[in-house]
mmCIF file of C-alpha atoms and ligand atoms in Angstrom:
data_model
loop_
_atom_site.group_PDB
_atom_site.id
_atom_site.type_symbol
_atom_site.label_atom_id
_atom_site.label_comp_id
_atom_site.label_asym_id
_atom_site.label_seq_id
_atom_site.Cartn_x
_atom_site.Cartn_y
_atom_site.Cartn_z
ATOM 1 C CA UNK A 1 105.781 -39.980 -27.823
ATOM 2 C CA UNK A 2 103.417 -41.907 -25.659
ATOM 3 C CA UNK A 3 99.802 -40.916 -25.616
ATOM 4 C CA UNK A 4 98.352 -40.307 -22.194
ATOM 5 C CA UNK A 5 94.933 -41.924 -21.723
ATOM 6 C CA UNK A 6 92.831 -39.776 -19.454
ATOM 7 C CA UNK A 7 89.657 -41.192 -18.021
ATOM 8 C CA UNK A 8 88.095 -37.769 -17.721
ATOM 9 C CA UNK A 9 88.111 -35.379 -20.671
ATOM 10 C CA UNK A 10 89.010 -31.723 -20.291
ATOM 11 C CA UNK A 11 86.808 -29.116 -21.840
ATOM 12 C CA UNK A 12 86.664 -25.365 -22.298
ATOM 13 C CA UNK A 13 83.634 -23.089 -22.403
ATOM 14 C CA UNK A 14 83.771 -19.992 -24.633
ATOM 15 C CA UNK A 15 81.685 -17.014 -23.520
ATOM 16 C CA UNK A 16 81.049 -13.360 -24.293
ATOM 17 C CA UNK A 17 78.433 -12.172 -21.834
ATOM 18 C CA UNK A 18 75.985 -13.084 -19.114
ATOM 19 C CA UNK A 19 77.037 -16.700 -18.739
ATOM 20 C CA UNK A 20 73.824 -18.328 -17.539
ATOM 21 C CA UNK A 21 74.571 -21.407 -19.649
ATOM 22 C CA UNK A 22 78.090 -21.484 -18.243
ATOM 23 C CA UNK A 23 76.545 -21.424 -14.755
ATOM 24 C CA UNK A 24 74.278 -24.371 -15.604
ATOM 25 C CA UNK A 25 77.297 -26.267 -16.942
ATOM 26 C CA UNK A 26 79.333 -25.493 -13.805
ATOM 27 C CA UNK A 27 76.499 -26.872 -11.636
ATOM 28 C CA UNK A 28 76.136 -29.963 -13.828
ATOM 29 C CA UNK A 29 79.874 -30.700 -13.559
ATOM 30 C CA UNK A 30 79.658 -30.320 -9.764
ATOM 31 C CA UNK A 31 76.743 -32.748 -9.646
ATOM 32 C CA UNK A 32 78.583 -35.102 -12.016
ATOM 33 C CA UNK A 33 75.776 -34.886 -14.534
ATOM 34 C CA UNK A 34 78.581 -33.907 -16.871
ATOM 35 C CA UNK A 35 81.425 -36.342 -16.334
ATOM 36 C CA UNK A 36 84.287 -34.192 -17.554
ATOM 37 C CA UNK A 37 86.599 -31.534 -16.208
ATOM 38 C CA UNK A 38 85.726 -27.920 -16.992
ATOM 39 C CA UNK A 39 89.332 -26.764 -17.193
ATOM 40 C CA UNK A 40 89.102 -23.362 -18.849
ATOM 41 C CA UNK A 41 86.730 -20.507 -19.616
ATOM 42 C CA UNK A 42 87.690 -18.264 -22.543
ATOM 43 C CA UNK A 43 86.091 -14.874 -23.108
ATOM 44 C CA UNK A 44 86.435 -12.353 -25.934
ATOM 45 C CA UNK A 45 84.984 -9.663 -23.659
ATOM 46 C CA UNK A 46 86.918 -8.321 -20.708
ATOM 47 C CA UNK A 47 83.879 -7.441 -18.618
ATOM 48 C CA UNK A 48 81.793 -10.564 -19.311
ATOM 49 C CA UNK A 49 79.825 -11.569 -16.226
ATOM 50 C CA UNK A 50 80.620 -15.139 -17.254
ATOM 51 C CA UNK A 51 84.253 -14.520 -16.229
ATOM 52 C CA UNK A 52 83.104 -13.607 -12.723
ATOM 53 C CA UNK A 53 81.079 -16.813 -12.575
ATOM 54 C CA UNK A 54 84.174 -18.822 -13.557
ATOM 55 C CA UNK A 55 86.295 -17.039 -10.939
ATOM 56 C CA UNK A 56 83.726 -17.764 -8.226
ATOM 57 C CA UNK A 57 83.785 -21.440 -9.190
ATOM 58 C CA UNK A 58 87.617 -21.461 -9.160
ATOM 59 C CA UNK A 59 87.850 -22.294 -12.827
ATOM 60 C CA UNK A 60 90.796 -20.950 -14.792
ATOM 61 C CA UNK A 61 89.503 -18.122 -16.932
ATOM 62 C CA UNK A 62 91.109 -15.908 -19.528
ATOM 63 C CA UNK A 63 90.174 -12.913 -21.585
ATOM 64 C CA UNK A 64 91.837 -12.918 -24.975
ATOM 65 C CA UNK A 65 91.291 -9.641 -26.776
ATOM 66 C CA UNK A 66 90.522 -10.162 -30.466
ATOM 67 C CA UNK A 67 91.503 -6.540 -31.072
ATOM 68 C CA UNK A 68 95.114 -7.242 -30.215
ATOM 69 C CA UNK A 69 95.542 -9.611 -33.178
ATOM 70 C CA UNK A 70 95.872 -8.704 -36.834
ATOM 71 C CA UNK A 71 93.790 -11.598 -38.144
ATOM 72 C CA UNK A 72 91.198 -14.102 -36.961
ATOM 73 C CA UNK A 73 93.758 -16.792 -37.646
ATOM 74 C CA UNK A 74 96.284 -15.176 -35.262
ATOM 75 C CA UNK A 75 93.576 -14.751 -32.654
ATOM 76 C CA UNK A 76 92.540 -18.377 -32.865
ATOM 77 C CA UNK A 77 96.179 -19.526 -32.783
ATOM 78 C CA UNK A 78 96.535 -17.685 -29.449
ATOM 79 C CA UNK A 79 93.368 -19.365 -28.152
ATOM 80 C CA UNK A 80 94.662 -22.778 -29.238
ATOM 81 C CA UNK A 81 97.910 -22.155 -27.317
ATOM 82 C CA UNK A 82 95.820 -21.694 -24.176
ATOM 83 C CA UNK A 83 93.699 -24.764 -24.958
ATOM 84 C CA UNK A 84 96.842 -26.846 -25.404
ATOM 85 C CA UNK A 85 98.179 -25.731 -22.013
ATOM 86 C CA UNK A 86 95.083 -27.213 -20.398
ATOM 87 C CA UNK A 87 94.972 -30.257 -22.705
ATOM 88 C CA UNK A 88 91.473 -29.373 -23.809
ATOM 89 C CA UNK A 89 89.668 -32.224 -25.604
ATOM 90 C CA UNK A 90 86.506 -30.414 -26.647
ATOM 91 C CA UNK A 91 84.920 -26.966 -26.679
ATOM 92 C CA UNK A 92 81.487 -25.752 -25.616
ATOM 93 C CA UNK A 93 80.281 -22.408 -26.974
ATOM 94 C CA UNK A 94 77.914 -20.717 -24.552
ATOM 95 C CA UNK A 95 76.916 -17.303 -25.836
ATOM 96 C CA UNK A 96 80.269 -16.779 -27.595
ATOM 97 C CA UNK A 97 79.379 -14.039 -30.073
ATOM 98 C CA UNK A 98 82.056 -14.737 -32.629
ATOM 99 C CA UNK A 99 82.112 -16.805 -35.781
ATOM 100 C CA UNK A 100 84.809 -19.454 -35.617
ATOM 101 C CA UNK A 101 87.448 -19.609 -38.326
ATOM 102 C CA UNK A 102 89.286 -22.425 -40.023
ATOM 103 C CA UNK A 103 92.035 -22.718 -37.459
ATOM 104 C CA UNK A 104 89.784 -23.563 -34.529
ATOM 105 C CA UNK A 105 87.365 -25.595 -36.648
ATOM 106 C CA UNK A 106 90.203 -27.729 -37.996
ATOM 107 C CA UNK A 107 91.913 -28.156 -34.640
ATOM 108 C CA UNK A 108 88.671 -29.284 -32.986
ATOM 109 C CA UNK A 109 86.718 -30.859 -35.832
ATOM 110 C CA UNK A 110 83.483 -32.437 -34.541
ATOM 111 C CA UNK A 111 84.492 -31.406 -31.040
ATOM 112 C CA UNK A 112 82.818 -28.003 -30.759
ATOM 113 C CA UNK A 113 79.250 -27.739 -29.468
ATOM 114 C CA UNK A 114 76.883 -24.779 -29.565
ATOM 115 C CA UNK A 115 73.488 -23.881 -28.137
ATOM 116 C CA UNK A 116 71.000 -22.048 -30.331
ATOM 117 C CA UNK A 117 67.708 -20.581 -29.054
ATOM 118 C CA UNK A 118 65.413 -21.931 -31.806
ATOM 119 C CA UNK A 119 64.555 -25.140 -33.606
ATOM 120 C CA UNK A 120 67.255 -25.213 -36.268
ATOM 121 C CA UNK A 121 67.205 -25.052 -39.233
ATOM 122 C CA UNK A 122 64.527 -22.467 -38.444
ATOM 123 C CA UNK A 123 65.558 -19.037 -37.213
ATOM 124 C CA UNK A 124 69.312 -19.073 -37.639
ATOM 125 C CA UNK A 125 71.260 -16.010 -36.529
ATOM 126 C CA UNK A 126 71.601 -13.760 -33.536
ATOM 127 C CA UNK A 127 67.962 -12.738 -33.030
ATOM 128 C CA UNK A 128 66.345 -16.173 -33.135
ATOM 129 C CA UNK A 129 63.978 -15.779 -30.154
ATOM 130 C CA UNK A 130 62.668 -12.439 -31.343
ATOM 131 C CA UNK A 131 62.336 -13.643 -34.918
ATOM 132 C CA UNK A 132 60.210 -16.650 -33.904
ATOM 133 C CA UNK A 133 58.102 -14.466 -31.620
ATOM 134 C CA UNK A 134 57.544 -11.769 -34.244
ATOM 135 C CA UNK A 135 56.173 -14.148 -36.856
ATOM 136 C CA UNK A 136 53.800 -15.621 -34.288
ATOM 137 C CA UNK A 137 55.201 -19.138 -34.437
ATOM 138 C CA UNK A 138 53.266 -21.496 -32.169
ATOM 139 C CA UNK A 139 56.330 -23.570 -31.389
ATOM 140 C CA UNK A 140 59.993 -22.686 -31.179
ATOM 141 C CA UNK A 141 62.686 -24.276 -29.009
ATOM 142 C CA UNK A 142 66.325 -24.981 -28.315
ATOM 143 C CA UNK A 143 68.931 -26.802 -30.384
ATOM 144 C CA UNK A 144 72.326 -28.147 -29.353
ATOM 145 C CA UNK A 145 74.490 -28.854 -32.376
ATOM 146 C CA UNK A 146 78.026 -29.363 -33.587
ATOM 147 C CA UNK A 147 79.766 -26.310 -34.979
ATOM 148 C CA UNK A 148 80.795 -26.445 -38.627
ATOM 149 C CA UNK A 149 81.865 -23.749 -41.054
ATOM 150 C CA UNK A 150 78.258 -23.062 -42.099
ATOM 151 C CA UNK A 151 76.721 -20.968 -39.358
ATOM 152 C CA UNK A 152 74.028 -22.645 -37.199
ATOM 153 C CA UNK A 153 73.985 -25.643 -39.540
ATOM 154 C CA UNK A 154 76.051 -28.437 -37.969
ATOM 155 C CA UNK A 155 74.632 -31.858 -37.036
ATOM 156 C CA UNK A 156 72.053 -31.676 -34.272
ATOM 157 C CA UNK A 157 72.702 -33.416 -30.950
ATOM 158 C CA UNK A 158 69.491 -32.524 -29.103
ATOM 159 C CA UNK A 159 66.451 -30.404 -29.752
ATOM 160 C CA UNK A 160 63.381 -29.633 -27.683
ATOM 161 C CA UNK A 161 60.218 -27.603 -28.242
ATOM 162 C CA UNK A 162 58.949 -24.545 -26.427
ATOM 163 C CA UNK A 163 55.348 -23.501 -26.998
ATOM 164 C CA UNK A 164 54.548 -19.869 -27.669
ATOM 165 C CA UNK A 165 51.159 -19.227 -26.090
ATOM 166 C CA UNK A 166 48.848 -16.242 -26.671
ATOM 167 C CA UNK A 167 49.801 -14.991 -23.204
ATOM 168 C CA UNK A 168 53.522 -14.977 -23.979
ATOM 169 C CA UNK A 169 55.512 -11.788 -24.266
ATOM 170 C CA UNK A 170 58.988 -11.688 -25.765
ATOM 171 C CA UNK A 171 60.313 -11.559 -22.206
ATOM 172 C CA UNK A 172 58.377 -14.602 -21.007
ATOM 173 C CA UNK A 173 59.409 -16.521 -24.128
ATOM 174 C CA UNK A 174 63.070 -15.634 -23.528
ATOM 175 C CA UNK A 175 62.765 -16.906 -19.966
ATOM 176 C CA UNK A 176 61.250 -20.214 -21.134
ATOM 177 C CA UNK A 177 63.955 -20.674 -23.770
ATOM 178 C CA UNK A 178 66.788 -19.950 -21.341
ATOM 179 C CA UNK A 179 65.326 -22.318 -18.758
ATOM 180 C CA UNK A 180 65.249 -25.078 -21.344
ATOM 181 C CA UNK A 181 68.793 -24.276 -22.526
ATOM 182 C CA UNK A 182 70.066 -24.741 -18.995
ATOM 183 C CA UNK A 183 68.465 -28.183 -18.832
ATOM 184 C CA UNK A 184 69.263 -29.328 -22.351
ATOM 185 C CA UNK A 185 72.873 -28.170 -22.745
ATOM 186 C CA UNK A 186 74.357 -30.210 -19.863
ATOM 187 C CA UNK A 187 72.367 -33.212 -21.096
ATOM 188 C CA UNK A 188 73.729 -32.842 -24.626
ATOM 189 C CA UNK A 189 77.288 -32.351 -23.394
ATOM 190 C CA UNK A 190 77.116 -35.573 -21.398
ATOM 191 C CA UNK A 191 75.534 -37.373 -24.347
ATOM 192 C CA UNK A 192 78.439 -36.216 -26.488
ATOM 193 C CA UNK A 193 80.994 -37.366 -23.907
ATOM 194 C CA UNK A 194 79.357 -40.760 -23.498
ATOM 195 C CA UNK A 195 78.788 -41.473 -27.155
ATOM 196 C CA UNK A 196 82.108 -40.457 -28.607
ATOM 197 C CA UNK A 197 85.432 -42.062 -28.255
ATOM 198 C CA UNK A 198 87.232 -38.761 -28.319
ATOM 199 C CA UNK A 199 90.762 -39.110 -29.479
ATOM 200 C CA UNK A 200 92.969 -37.696 -26.773
ATOM 201 C CA UNK A 201 94.889 -34.633 -27.962
ATOM 202 C CA UNK A 202 97.534 -34.976 -25.329
ATOM 203 C CA UNK A 203 100.856 -36.633 -25.964
HETATM 204 C C1 GRF B 1 71.791 -18.092 -25.204
HETATM 205 O O1 GRF B 1 70.453 -17.747 -25.414
HETATM 206 C C2 GRF B 1 72.289 -18.941 -26.339
HETATM 207 O O2 GRF B 1 71.299 -19.699 -26.941
HETATM 208 C C3 GRF B 1 72.816 -17.912 -27.307
HETATM 209 O O3 GRF B 1 73.360 -16.896 -26.510
HETATM 210 C C4 GRF B 1 72.708 -16.879 -25.242
HETATM 211 C C5 GRF B 1 73.772 -16.910 -24.186
HETATM 212 O O4 GRF B 1 73.267 -16.671 -22.906
HETATM 213 N N1 GRF B 1 73.763 -18.525 -28.207
HETATM 214 P P1 GRF B 1 74.186 -16.832 -21.612
HETATM 215 O O5 GRF B 1 75.402 -15.925 -21.807
HETATM 216 O O6 GRF B 1 74.588 -18.260 -21.508
HETATM 217 O O7 GRF B 1 73.332 -16.381 -20.471
#
């Protein structure tokens, strides 16, 4: 089998909800700030607004229902089938509220990125913004990292601070964090593309 060398890598974005990071990534691909092809959006939620965003941008999008599979492994095998159809080289998690299992982690080792709304290793978990706010941290931030089997612990690609001022409310802090995510994630994705000689998965 001859391996096909593509100049431009294909990637998929995994989502579960609002999709503001997906939107920022879509814009960055359009502006060629991310030099790769966003070939597929995968959602584990049927009514995710992110799916509507993908549709509007004419990006192939699929909902794969985790409830229709007996195990996480079966679910991820079905996802991988879809990724293979689109010859996906790497994966970007953008608000995908599901812990990845061995099958996906092995198939895309060092090729899955995630955005976390805090300065890892501080404030791991799902309520990171609130947790930093509640303990009156003066500085929190955004981290883009590789996904490994330990949750919110993979090697960091980019990180940037956000100050928490005395005037900040949880809402204003959330807005600042999201704004920074939308700037930092496309930057990190392009950094990843440029710095890695991704082995092409296509044959
Ligand atoms: C972001 O805050 C991200 O850091 C976290 O989930 C949120 C997703 O937001 N992992 P959106 O769906 O991209 O708007």
